[in-house]
mmCIF file with all atom_site columns, C-alpha atoms in Angstrom:
data_model
loop_
_atom_site.group_PDB
_atom_site.id
_atom_site.type_symbol
_atom_site.label_atom_id
_atom_site.label_alt_id
_atom_site.label_comp_id
_atom_site.label_asym_id
_atom_site.label_entity_id
_atom_site.label_seq_id
_atom_site.pdbx_PDB_ins_code
_atom_site.Cartn_x
_atom_site.Cartn_y
_atom_site.Cartn_z
_atom_site.occupancy
_atom_site.B_iso_or_equiv
_atom_site.pdbx_formal_charge
_atom_site.auth_seq_id
_atom_site.auth_comp_id
_atom_site.auth_asym_id
_atom_site.auth_atom_id
_atom_site.pdbx_PDB_model_num
ATOM 1   C CA . MET A 1 1   ? 64.080  95.363  157.242 1.00 48.00 ? 4   MET A CA 1
ATOM 2   C CA . LEU A 1 2   ? 63.712  93.693  153.862 1.00 44.00 ? 5   LEU A CA 1
ATOM 3   C CA . ALA A 1 3   ? 60.504  95.594  153.234 1.00 46.00 ? 6   ALA A CA 1
ATOM 4   C CA . MET A 1 4   ? 62.254  98.888  153.980 1.00 46.00 ? 7   MET A CA 1
ATOM 5   C CA . THR A 1 5   ? 65.091  98.001  151.579 1.00 50.00 ? 8   THR A CA 1
ATOM 6   C CA . VAL A 1 6   ? 62.671  97.097  148.799 1.00 48.00 ? 9   VAL A CA 1
ATOM 7   C CA . GLY A 1 7   ? 60.775  100.306 149.483 1.00 50.00 ? 10  GLY A CA 1
ATOM 8   C CA . ASN A 1 8   ? 63.934  102.379 149.220 1.00 53.00 ? 11  ASN A CA 1
ATOM 9   C CA . ILE A 1 9   ? 64.825  100.737 145.903 1.00 54.00 ? 12  ILE A CA 1
ATOM 10  C CA . GLY A 1 10  ? 61.337  101.457 144.587 1.00 56.00 ? 13  GLY A CA 1
ATOM 11  C CA . ALA A 1 11  ? 61.592  105.073 145.742 1.00 59.00 ? 14  ALA A CA 1
ATOM 12  C CA . PHE A 1 12  ? 64.939  105.421 143.936 1.00 55.00 ? 15  PHE A CA 1
ATOM 13  C CA . ASP A 1 13  ? 63.462  104.075 140.698 1.00 57.00 ? 16  ASP A CA 1
ATOM 14  C CA . ASP A 1 14  ? 60.474  106.427 141.021 1.00 59.00 ? 17  ASP A CA 1
ATOM 15  C CA . PHE A 1 15  ? 62.844  109.344 141.574 1.00 56.00 ? 18  PHE A CA 1
ATOM 16  C CA . VAL A 1 16  ? 64.804  108.465 138.429 1.00 49.00 ? 19  VAL A CA 1
ATOM 17  C CA . HIS A 1 17  ? 61.598  108.322 136.377 1.00 54.00 ? 20  HIS A CA 1
ATOM 18  C CA . TRP A 1 18  ? 60.460  111.638 137.901 1.00 50.00 ? 21  TRP A CA 1
ATOM 19  C CA . LEU A 1 19  ? 63.657  113.347 136.718 1.00 52.00 ? 22  LEU A CA 1
ATOM 20  C CA . ASN A 1 20  ? 62.658  112.523 133.117 1.00 53.00 ? 23  ASN A CA 1
ATOM 21  C CA . LEU A 1 21  ? 66.162  111.337 132.250 1.00 55.00 ? 24  LEU A CA 1
ATOM 22  C CA . GLY A 1 22  ? 67.196  109.543 129.087 1.00 66.00 ? 25  GLY A CA 1
ATOM 23  C CA . VAL A 1 23  ? 66.537  105.904 128.265 1.00 70.00 ? 26  VAL A CA 1
ATOM 24  C CA . THR A 1 24  ? 69.817  104.746 129.799 1.00 76.00 ? 27  THR A CA 1
ATOM 25  C CA . PHE A 1 25  ? 69.130  106.237 133.237 1.00 76.00 ? 28  PHE A CA 1
ATOM 26  C CA . ARG A 1 26  ? 65.401  105.491 133.195 1.00 76.00 ? 29  ARG A CA 1
ATOM 27  C CA . ASN A 1 27  ? 65.669  101.815 132.286 1.00 77.00 ? 30  ASN A CA 1
ATOM 28  C CA . THR A 1 28  ? 68.906  100.835 134.021 1.00 80.00 ? 31  THR A CA 1
ATOM 29  C CA . SER A 1 29  ? 68.440  99.625  137.585 1.00 85.00 ? 32  SER A CA 1
ATOM 30  C CA . TRP A 1 30  ? 70.918  100.279 140.378 1.00 86.00 ? 33  TRP A CA 1
ATOM 31  C CA . ILE A 1 31  ? 72.096  96.689  139.996 1.00 91.00 ? 34  ILE A CA 1
ATOM 32  C CA . GLY A 1 32  ? 73.161  97.470  136.416 1.00 88.00 ? 35  GLY A CA 1
ATOM 33  C CA . TRP A 1 33  ? 75.255  100.407 137.610 1.00 90.00 ? 36  TRP A CA 1
ATOM 34  C CA . LEU A 1 34  ? 76.855  98.212  140.255 1.00 93.00 ? 37  LEU A CA 1
ATOM 35  C CA . ILE A 1 35  ? 77.704  95.633  137.591 1.00 92.00 ? 38  ILE A CA 1
ATOM 36  C CA . LEU A 1 36  ? 79.306  98.376  135.485 1.00 92.00 ? 39  LEU A CA 1
ATOM 37  C CA . LEU A 1 37  ? 81.320  99.562  138.474 1.00 94.00 ? 40  LEU A CA 1
ATOM 38  C CA . GLY A 1 38  ? 82.336  95.991  139.281 1.00 94.00 ? 41  GLY A CA 1
ATOM 39  C CA . GLY A 1 39  ? 83.332  95.316  135.691 1.00 93.00 ? 42  GLY A CA 1
ATOM 40  C CA . LEU A 1 40  ? 85.527  98.412  135.578 1.00 93.00 ? 43  LEU A CA 1
ATOM 41  C CA . LEU A 1 41  ? 87.074  97.658  138.964 1.00 95.00 ? 44  LEU A CA 1
ATOM 42  C CA . GLY A 1 42  ? 87.701  94.037  138.024 1.00 94.00 ? 45  GLY A CA 1
ATOM 43  C CA . GLY A 1 43  ? 89.243  95.052  134.696 1.00 93.00 ? 46  GLY A CA 1
ATOM 44  C CA . VAL A 1 44  ? 91.591  97.531  136.371 1.00 93.00 ? 47  VAL A CA 1
ATOM 45  C CA . ILE A 1 45  ? 92.648  95.070  139.080 1.00 95.00 ? 48  ILE A CA 1
ATOM 46  C CA . LEU A 1 46  ? 93.157  92.150  136.703 1.00 94.00 ? 49  LEU A CA 1
ATOM 47  C CA . GLY A 1 47  ? 94.998  94.387  134.255 1.00 92.00 ? 50  GLY A CA 1
ATOM 48  C CA . LYS A 1 48  ? 97.382  95.628  136.915 1.00 93.00 ? 51  LYS A CA 1
ATOM 49  C CA . ALA A 1 49  ? 97.919  92.088  138.189 1.00 94.00 ? 52  ALA A CA 1
ATOM 50  C CA . ALA A 1 50  ? 98.614  90.810  134.662 1.00 92.00 ? 53  ALA A CA 1
ATOM 51  C CA . GLN A 1 51  ? 101.067 93.643  134.108 1.00 90.00 ? 54  GLN A CA 1
ATOM 52  C CA . LEU A 1 52  ? 102.980 92.840  137.302 1.00 92.00 ? 55  LEU A CA 1
ATOM 53  C CA . VAL A 1 53  ? 103.005 89.088  136.606 1.00 92.00 ? 56  VAL A CA 1
ATOM 54  C CA . LEU A 1 54  ? 104.201 89.477  133.022 1.00 90.00 ? 57  LEU A CA 1
ATOM 55  C CA . ARG A 1 55  ? 106.874 91.946  134.081 1.00 89.00 ? 58  ARG A CA 1
ATOM 56  C CA . SER A 1 56  ? 108.088 89.540  136.774 1.00 90.00 ? 59  SER A CA 1
ATOM 57  C CA . ILE A 1 57  ? 108.180 86.617  134.342 1.00 90.00 ? 60  ILE A CA 1
ATOM 58  C CA . GLY A 1 58  ? 109.994 88.738  131.785 1.00 87.00 ? 61  GLY A CA 1
ATOM 59  C CA . ASN A 1 59  ? 112.633 89.802  134.290 1.00 87.00 ? 62  ASN A CA 1
ATOM 60  C CA . LYS A 1 60  ? 113.211 86.187  135.286 1.00 88.00 ? 63  LYS A CA 1
ATOM 61  C CA . LEU A 1 61  ? 113.652 85.168  131.643 1.00 84.00 ? 64  LEU A CA 1
ATOM 62  C CA . VAL A 1 62  ? 116.130 87.992  131.094 1.00 82.00 ? 65  VAL A CA 1
ATOM 63  C CA . ALA A 1 63  ? 118.062 86.941  134.217 1.00 84.00 ? 66  ALA A CA 1
ATOM 64  C CA . ARG A 1 64  ? 118.337 83.415  132.791 1.00 84.00 ? 67  ARG A CA 1
ATOM 65  C CA . GLY A 1 65  ? 119.858 84.776  129.605 1.00 80.00 ? 68  GLY A CA 1
ATOM 66  C CA . TRP A 1 66  ? 116.724 84.687  127.428 1.00 78.00 ? 69  TRP A CA 1
ATOM 67  C CA . LYS A 1 67  ? 116.681 88.416  126.800 1.00 75.00 ? 70  LYS A CA 1
ATOM 68  C CA . GLU A 1 68  ? 114.447 88.458  123.712 1.00 73.00 ? 71  GLU A CA 1
ATOM 69  C CA . ARG A 1 69  ? 111.833 86.159  125.239 1.00 75.00 ? 72  ARG A CA 1
ATOM 70  C CA . GLY A 1 70  ? 111.885 88.149  128.458 1.00 81.00 ? 73  GLY A CA 1
ATOM 71  C CA . LEU A 1 71  ? 111.374 91.411  126.592 1.00 79.00 ? 74  LEU A CA 1
ATOM 72  C CA . ILE A 1 72  ? 108.427 89.967  124.683 1.00 80.00 ? 75  ILE A CA 1
ATOM 73  C CA . VAL A 1 73  ? 106.703 88.879  127.886 1.00 84.00 ? 76  VAL A CA 1
ATOM 74  C CA . ALA A 1 74  ? 107.507 92.067  129.826 1.00 84.00 ? 77  ALA A CA 1
ATOM 75  C CA . ARG A 1 75  ? 106.422 94.415  127.033 1.00 83.00 ? 78  ARG A CA 1
ATOM 76  C CA . ALA A 1 76  ? 103.100 92.576  126.688 1.00 87.00 ? 79  ALA A CA 1
ATOM 77  C CA . GLY A 1 77  ? 102.033 93.814  130.138 1.00 87.00 ? 80  GLY A CA 1
ATOM 78  C CA . GLY A 1 78  ? 100.677 97.187  129.044 1.00 89.00 ? 81  GLY A CA 1
ATOM 79  C CA . PRO A 1 79  ? 98.619  95.877  126.099 1.00 91.00 ? 82  PRO A CA 1
ATOM 80  C CA . ALA A 1 80  ? 97.307  93.002  128.229 1.00 91.00 ? 83  ALA A CA 1
ATOM 81  C CA . SER A 1 81  ? 96.229  95.473  130.916 1.00 92.00 ? 84  SER A CA 1
ATOM 82  C CA . LEU A 1 82  ? 94.333  97.550  128.360 1.00 92.00 ? 85  LEU A CA 1
ATOM 83  C CA . ALA A 1 83  ? 92.673  94.456  126.873 1.00 93.00 ? 86  ALA A CA 1
ATOM 84  C CA . LEU A 1 84  ? 91.505  93.279  130.312 1.00 93.00 ? 87  LEU A CA 1
ATOM 85  C CA . LEU A 1 85  ? 90.129  96.731  131.051 1.00 93.00 ? 88  LEU A CA 1
ATOM 86  C CA . ALA A 1 86  ? 88.182  96.592  127.786 1.00 93.00 ? 89  ALA A CA 1
ATOM 87  C CA . ILE A 1 87  ? 86.812  93.148  128.721 1.00 94.00 ? 90  ILE A CA 1
ATOM 88  C CA . GLY A 1 88  ? 85.701  94.415  132.137 1.00 94.00 ? 91  GLY A CA 1
ATOM 89  C CA . LEU A 1 89  ? 84.091  97.446  130.522 1.00 93.00 ? 92  LEU A CA 1
ATOM 90  C CA . SER A 1 90  ? 82.241  95.280  127.995 1.00 93.00 ? 93  SER A CA 1
ATOM 91  C CA . ILE A 1 91  ? 80.882  93.088  130.805 1.00 93.00 ? 94  ILE A CA 1
ATOM 92  C CA . GLY A 1 92  ? 79.731  96.142  132.730 1.00 92.00 ? 95  GLY A CA 1
ATOM 93  C CA . LEU A 1 93  ? 78.136  97.848  129.724 1.00 90.00 ? 96  LEU A CA 1
ATOM 94  C CA . ALA A 1 94  ? 76.176  94.690  128.936 1.00 90.00 ? 97  ALA A CA 1
ATOM 95  C CA . ALA A 1 95  ? 74.119  95.373  132.082 1.00 89.00 ? 98  ALA A CA 1
ATOM 96  C CA . ILE A 1 96  ? 73.336  98.959  131.059 1.00 88.00 ? 99  ILE A CA 1
ATOM 97  C CA . SER A 1 97  ? 70.168  99.716  129.096 1.00 87.00 ? 100 SER A CA 1
ATOM 98  C CA . MET A 1 98  ? 71.041  101.797 126.041 1.00 84.00 ? 101 MET A CA 1
ATOM 99  C CA . GLY A 1 99  ? 69.414  103.104 122.939 1.00 82.00 ? 102 GLY A CA 1
ATOM 100 C CA . GLU A 1 100 ? 70.541  101.861 119.545 1.00 85.00 ? 103 GLU A CA 1
ATOM 101 C CA . GLN A 1 101 ? 72.851  104.800 118.843 1.00 85.00 ? 104 GLN A CA 1
ATOM 102 C CA . LEU A 1 102 ? 74.491  104.731 122.247 1.00 84.00 ? 105 LEU A CA 1
ATOM 103 C CA . ARG A 1 103 ? 74.954  100.957 122.078 1.00 86.00 ? 106 ARG A CA 1
ATOM 104 C CA . THR A 1 104 ? 76.576  101.306 118.666 1.00 87.00 ? 107 THR A CA 1
ATOM 105 C CA . PHE A 1 105 ? 78.884  104.014 119.998 1.00 87.00 ? 108 PHE A CA 1
ATOM 106 C CA . SER A 1 106 ? 79.874  101.933 123.039 1.00 88.00 ? 109 SER A CA 1
ATOM 107 C CA . ASN A 1 107 ? 80.644  98.952  120.794 1.00 89.00 ? 110 ASN A CA 1
ATOM 108 C CA . GLN A 1 108 ? 82.832  101.190 118.653 1.00 89.00 ? 111 GLN A CA 1
ATOM 109 C CA . VAL A 1 109 ? 84.727  102.358 121.741 1.00 89.00 ? 112 VAL A CA 1
ATOM 110 C CA . LEU A 1 110 ? 85.265  98.760  122.890 1.00 91.00 ? 113 LEU A CA 1
ATOM 111 C CA . ARG A 1 111 ? 86.454  97.738  119.429 1.00 91.00 ? 114 ARG A CA 1
ATOM 112 C CA . LEU A 1 112 ? 88.829  100.687 119.420 1.00 91.00 ? 115 LEU A CA 1
ATOM 113 C CA . LEU A 1 113 ? 90.283  99.693  122.790 1.00 92.00 ? 116 LEU A CA 1
ATOM 114 C CA . PHE A 1 114 ? 90.966  96.134  121.611 1.00 92.00 ? 117 PHE A CA 1
ATOM 115 C CA . ILE A 1 115 ? 92.554  97.398  118.385 1.00 92.00 ? 118 ILE A CA 1
ATOM 116 C CA . VAL A 1 116 ? 94.738  99.838  120.325 1.00 91.00 ? 119 VAL A CA 1
ATOM 117 C CA . ALA A 1 117 ? 95.864  97.003  122.618 1.00 92.00 ? 120 ALA A CA 1
ATOM 118 C CA . ILE A 1 118 ? 96.900  94.864  119.640 1.00 91.00 ? 121 ILE A CA 1
ATOM 119 C CA . ALA A 1 119 ? 98.591  97.792  117.882 1.00 90.00 ? 122 ALA A CA 1
ATOM 120 C CA . TRP A 1 120 ? 100.396 98.696  121.123 1.00 89.00 ? 123 TRP A CA 1
ATOM 121 C CA . LEU A 1 121 ? 101.736 95.150  121.418 1.00 88.00 ? 124 LEU A CA 1
ATOM 122 C CA . LEU A 1 122 ? 102.938 95.122  117.817 1.00 88.00 ? 125 LEU A CA 1
ATOM 123 C CA . TYR A 1 123 ? 104.561 98.527  118.312 1.00 86.00 ? 126 TYR A CA 1
ATOM 124 C CA . ARG A 1 124 ? 106.423 97.167  121.325 1.00 82.00 ? 127 ARG A CA 1
ATOM 125 C CA . LEU A 1 125 ? 107.560 94.158  119.285 1.00 82.00 ? 128 LEU A CA 1
ATOM 126 C CA . VAL A 1 126 ? 109.229 96.546  116.845 1.00 82.00 ? 129 VAL A CA 1
ATOM 127 C CA . ASP A 1 127 ? 111.520 97.631  119.685 1.00 76.00 ? 130 ASP A CA 1
ATOM 128 C CA . LEU A 1 128 ? 112.284 93.977  120.326 1.00 76.00 ? 131 LEU A CA 1
ATOM 129 C CA . LEU A 1 129 ? 113.135 93.418  116.664 1.00 77.00 ? 132 LEU A CA 1
ATOM 130 C CA . ASP A 1 130 ? 115.337 96.511  116.800 1.00 74.00 ? 133 ASP A CA 1
ATOM 131 C CA . ALA A 1 131 ? 117.242 95.082  119.788 1.00 72.00 ? 134 ALA A CA 1
ATOM 132 C CA . MET A 1 132 ? 117.729 91.756  118.018 1.00 72.00 ? 135 MET A CA 1
ATOM 133 C CA . LEU A 1 133 ? 119.002 93.443  114.835 1.00 72.00 ? 136 LEU A CA 1
ATOM 134 C CA . ARG A 1 134 ? 121.388 95.646  116.838 1.00 71.00 ? 137 ARG A CA 1
ATOM 135 C CA . ARG A 1 135 ? 122.824 92.615  118.586 1.00 71.00 ? 138 ARG A CA 1
ATOM 136 C CA . TRP A 1 136 ? 123.231 90.843  115.251 1.00 70.00 ? 139 TRP A CA 1
ATOM 137 C CA . THR A 1 137 ? 124.854 93.828  113.498 1.00 65.00 ? 140 THR A CA 1
ATOM 138 C CA . GLY A 1 138 ? 127.105 94.377  116.501 1.00 63.00 ? 141 GLY A CA 1
ATOM 139 C CA . ARG A 1 139 ? 128.914 91.172  115.575 1.00 64.00 ? 142 ARG A CA 1
ATOM 140 C CA . THR A 1 140 ? 129.954 92.546  112.161 1.00 63.00 ? 143 THR A CA 1
ATOM 141 C CA . GLN A 1 141 ? 132.776 94.950  111.407 1.00 60.00 ? 144 GLN A CA 1
ATOM 142 C CA . SER A 1 142 ? 130.810 96.972  108.873 1.00 59.00 ? 145 SER A CA 1
ATOM 143 C CA . HIS A 1 143 ? 129.155 100.204 110.023 1.00 59.00 ? 146 HIS A CA 1
ATOM 144 C CA . LEU A 1 144 ? 126.714 100.192 107.119 1.00 56.00 ? 147 LEU A CA 1
ATOM 145 C CA . ASP A 1 145 ? 124.399 97.658  108.718 1.00 56.00 ? 148 ASP A CA 1
ATOM 146 C CA . ASP A 1 146 ? 124.307 99.802  111.884 1.00 59.00 ? 149 ASP A CA 1
ATOM 147 C CA . GLN A 1 147 ? 122.777 102.604 109.804 1.00 65.00 ? 150 GLN A CA 1
ATOM 148 C CA . ILE A 1 148 ? 120.159 100.310 108.275 1.00 71.00 ? 151 ILE A CA 1
ATOM 149 C CA . VAL A 1 149 ? 118.739 99.140  111.609 1.00 70.00 ? 152 VAL A CA 1
ATOM 150 C CA . PRO A 1 150 ? 117.222 102.539 112.603 1.00 75.00 ? 153 PRO A CA 1
ATOM 151 C CA . LEU A 1 151 ? 115.777 102.811 109.111 1.00 75.00 ? 154 LEU A CA 1
ATOM 152 C CA . VAL A 1 152 ? 114.062 99.440  109.484 1.00 75.00 ? 155 VAL A CA 1
ATOM 153 C CA . ARG A 1 153 ? 112.706 100.413 112.910 1.00 78.00 ? 156 ARG A CA 1
ATOM 154 C CA . LYS A 1 154 ? 111.258 103.717 111.685 1.00 81.00 ? 157 LYS A CA 1
ATOM 155 C CA . THR A 1 155 ? 109.774 102.095 108.583 1.00 82.00 ? 158 THR A CA 1
ATOM 156 C CA . LEU A 1 156 ? 108.020 99.391  110.582 1.00 84.00 ? 159 LEU A CA 1
ATOM 157 C CA . ARG A 1 157 ? 106.645 101.929 113.049 1.00 84.00 ? 160 ARG A CA 1
ATOM 158 C CA . ILE A 1 158 ? 105.253 104.132 110.281 1.00 85.00 ? 161 ILE A CA 1
ATOM 159 C CA . PHE A 1 159 ? 103.790 101.056 108.586 1.00 86.00 ? 162 PHE A CA 1
ATOM 160 C CA . LEU A 1 160 ? 102.030 99.975  111.802 1.00 86.00 ? 163 LEU A CA 1
ATOM 161 C CA . ILE A 1 161 ? 100.647 103.473 112.381 1.00 86.00 ? 164 ILE A CA 1
ATOM 162 C CA . VAL A 1 162 ? 99.254  103.660 108.841 1.00 84.00 ? 165 VAL A CA 1
ATOM 163 C CA . VAL A 1 163 ? 97.722  100.177 109.061 1.00 85.00 ? 166 VAL A CA 1
ATOM 164 C CA . PHE A 1 164 ? 96.224  100.972 112.486 1.00 88.00 ? 167 PHE A CA 1
ATOM 165 C CA . PHE A 1 165 ? 94.723  104.215 111.168 1.00 85.00 ? 168 PHE A CA 1
ATOM 166 C CA . LEU A 1 166 ? 93.190  102.574 108.090 1.00 84.00 ? 169 LEU A CA 1
ATOM 167 C CA . PHE A 1 167 ? 91.934  99.502  109.981 1.00 84.00 ? 170 PHE A CA 1
ATOM 168 C CA . THR A 1 168 ? 90.349  101.677 112.677 1.00 85.00 ? 171 THR A CA 1
ATOM 169 C CA . ALA A 1 169 ? 88.741  104.012 110.175 1.00 83.00 ? 172 ALA A CA 1
ATOM 170 C CA . GLU A 1 170 ? 87.140  101.145 108.256 1.00 80.00 ? 173 GLU A CA 1
ATOM 171 C CA . ASN A 1 171 ? 86.253  98.661  111.034 1.00 79.00 ? 174 ASN A CA 1
ATOM 172 C CA . VAL A 1 172 ? 85.374  101.056 113.865 1.00 80.00 ? 175 VAL A CA 1
ATOM 173 C CA . PHE A 1 173 ? 84.023  104.177 112.185 1.00 77.00 ? 176 PHE A CA 1
ATOM 174 C CA . GLY A 1 174 ? 82.819  102.507 108.975 1.00 75.00 ? 177 GLY A CA 1
ATOM 175 C CA . ALA A 1 175 ? 84.733  104.839 106.663 1.00 68.00 ? 178 ALA A CA 1
ATOM 176 C CA . ASP A 1 176 ? 85.321  103.977 103.028 1.00 69.00 ? 179 ASP A CA 1
ATOM 177 C CA . ILE A 1 177 ? 89.104  103.854 102.737 1.00 67.00 ? 180 ILE A CA 1
ATOM 178 C CA . THR A 1 178 ? 89.199  103.055 99.004  1.00 69.00 ? 181 THR A CA 1
ATOM 179 C CA . ALA A 1 179 ? 89.659  106.701 98.089  1.00 63.00 ? 182 ALA A CA 1
ATOM 180 C CA . TRP A 1 180 ? 92.254  107.082 100.856 1.00 58.00 ? 183 TRP A CA 1
ATOM 181 C CA . LEU A 1 181 ? 94.260  104.136 99.544  1.00 60.00 ? 184 LEU A CA 1
ATOM 182 C CA . ALA A 1 182 ? 94.160  105.611 96.042  1.00 62.00 ? 185 ALA A CA 1
ATOM 183 C CA . GLY A 1 183 ? 95.355  108.932 97.430  1.00 58.00 ? 186 GLY A CA 1
ATOM 184 C CA . LEU A 1 184 ? 98.159  107.220 99.333  1.00 59.00 ? 187 LEU A CA 1
ATOM 185 C CA . GLY A 1 185 ? 99.175  105.411 96.156  1.00 57.00 ? 188 GLY A CA 1
ATOM 186 C CA . ILE A 1 186 ? 99.358  108.663 94.203  1.00 54.00 ? 189 ILE A CA 1
ATOM 187 C CA . ALA A 1 187 ? 101.217 110.382 97.039  1.00 50.00 ? 190 ALA A CA 1
ATOM 188 C CA . GLY A 1 188 ? 103.639 107.464 97.279  1.00 54.00 ? 191 GLY A CA 1
ATOM 189 C CA . LEU A 1 189 ? 104.283 107.610 93.550  1.00 49.00 ? 192 LEU A CA 1
ATOM 190 C CA . ALA A 1 190 ? 104.982 111.341 93.723  1.00 50.00 ? 193 ALA A CA 1
ATOM 191 C CA . VAL A 1 191 ? 107.355 110.913 96.637  1.00 50.00 ? 194 VAL A CA 1
ATOM 192 C CA . SER A 1 192 ? 109.155 108.039 94.950  1.00 50.00 ? 195 SER A CA 1
ATOM 193 C CA . LEU A 1 193 ? 109.660 110.094 91.781  1.00 49.00 ? 196 LEU A CA 1
ATOM 194 C CA . ALA A 1 194 ? 110.895 113.078 93.748  1.00 47.00 ? 197 ALA A CA 1
ATOM 195 C CA . ALA A 1 195 ? 113.269 111.000 95.869  1.00 47.00 ? 198 ALA A CA 1
ATOM 196 C CA . GLN A 1 196 ? 114.373 108.416 93.320  1.00 53.00 ? 199 GLN A CA 1
ATOM 197 C CA . ASP A 1 197 ? 118.055 109.300 93.797  1.00 56.00 ? 200 ASP A CA 1
ATOM 198 C CA . SER A 1 198 ? 117.791 108.665 97.539  1.00 51.00 ? 201 SER A CA 1
ATOM 199 C CA . ILE A 1 199 ? 115.980 105.394 96.882  1.00 52.00 ? 202 ILE A CA 1
ATOM 200 C CA . LYS A 1 200 ? 118.716 104.325 94.460  1.00 54.00 ? 203 LYS A CA 1
ATOM 201 C CA . ASN A 1 201 ? 121.339 105.063 97.112  1.00 56.00 ? 204 ASN A CA 1
ATOM 202 C CA . LEU A 1 202 ? 119.363 103.095 99.668  1.00 55.00 ? 205 LEU A CA 1
ATOM 203 C CA . PHE A 1 203 ? 119.074 100.004 97.493  1.00 55.00 ? 206 PHE A CA 1
ATOM 204 C CA . GLY A 1 204 ? 122.706 100.360 96.530  1.00 57.00 ? 207 GLY A CA 1
ATOM 205 C CA . SER A 1 205 ? 123.638 100.358 100.215 1.00 55.00 ? 208 SER A CA 1
ATOM 206 C CA . LEU A 1 206 ? 121.476 97.303  100.813 1.00 55.00 ? 209 LEU A CA 1
ATOM 207 C CA . THR A 1 207 ? 123.167 95.501  97.924  1.00 58.00 ? 210 THR A CA 1
ATOM 208 C CA . ILE A 1 208 ? 126.607 96.254  99.342  1.00 53.00 ? 211 ILE A CA 1
ATOM 209 C CA . PHE A 1 209 ? 125.478 95.156  102.791 1.00 53.00 ? 212 PHE A CA 1
ATOM 210 C CA . LEU A 1 210 ? 124.042 91.848  101.596 1.00 51.00 ? 213 LEU A CA 1
ATOM 211 C CA . ASP A 1 211 ? 126.684 90.896  99.007  1.00 54.00 ? 214 ASP A CA 1
ATOM 212 C CA . ARG A 1 212 ? 129.700 92.204  100.989 1.00 53.00 ? 215 ARG A CA 1
ATOM 213 C CA . PRO A 1 213 ? 131.880 92.529  97.872  1.00 51.00 ? 216 PRO A CA 1
ATOM 214 C CA . PHE A 1 214 ? 134.719 94.052  99.892  1.00 49.00 ? 217 PHE A CA 1
ATOM 215 C CA . GLY A 1 215 ? 134.988 91.155  102.317 1.00 48.00 ? 218 GLY A CA 1
#
């Protein structure tokens, strides 16, 4: 029985070589493909389990009155699931024989997945900060601070998107972002000059909000 199994494995390898496939399929044994499948399956299962556990813990914290802490834990489920999937994928790909270009590309994909997971978590935390600011401004009688909260939320989200884009371009795709940063600086200067009246009104509103000269 063992001899027949070994013979079948050898026949499979000979068939793969006969097809004249690329380096990845010629040099990767069936065990390597099983490891890749197991890594993906393990990453998906662990990610889903982590998501359910974190959501359950978050709900319990919210029920105890710790709303902010509960939201932090619950909203971390999605990013944690993606990070665990990336870990499982990296374990599986380590067993696959690849050429230099394909290995570089796979590493870039894995790096991108981890960066997206971190950016996703930070993006979720902006919603948490928005909830905290709304609860804080809800205690005041002024309606001005209620208008500032959405502005802060949108600004932070745009900031995170820009940082994520630049960080990914430089650290994943190896792009030179120096010229991009210079272009953003020039564009920002042009926008600030064109909208200087709006900016003055904004800072004037912030001054009134912080100093509260009208009690």
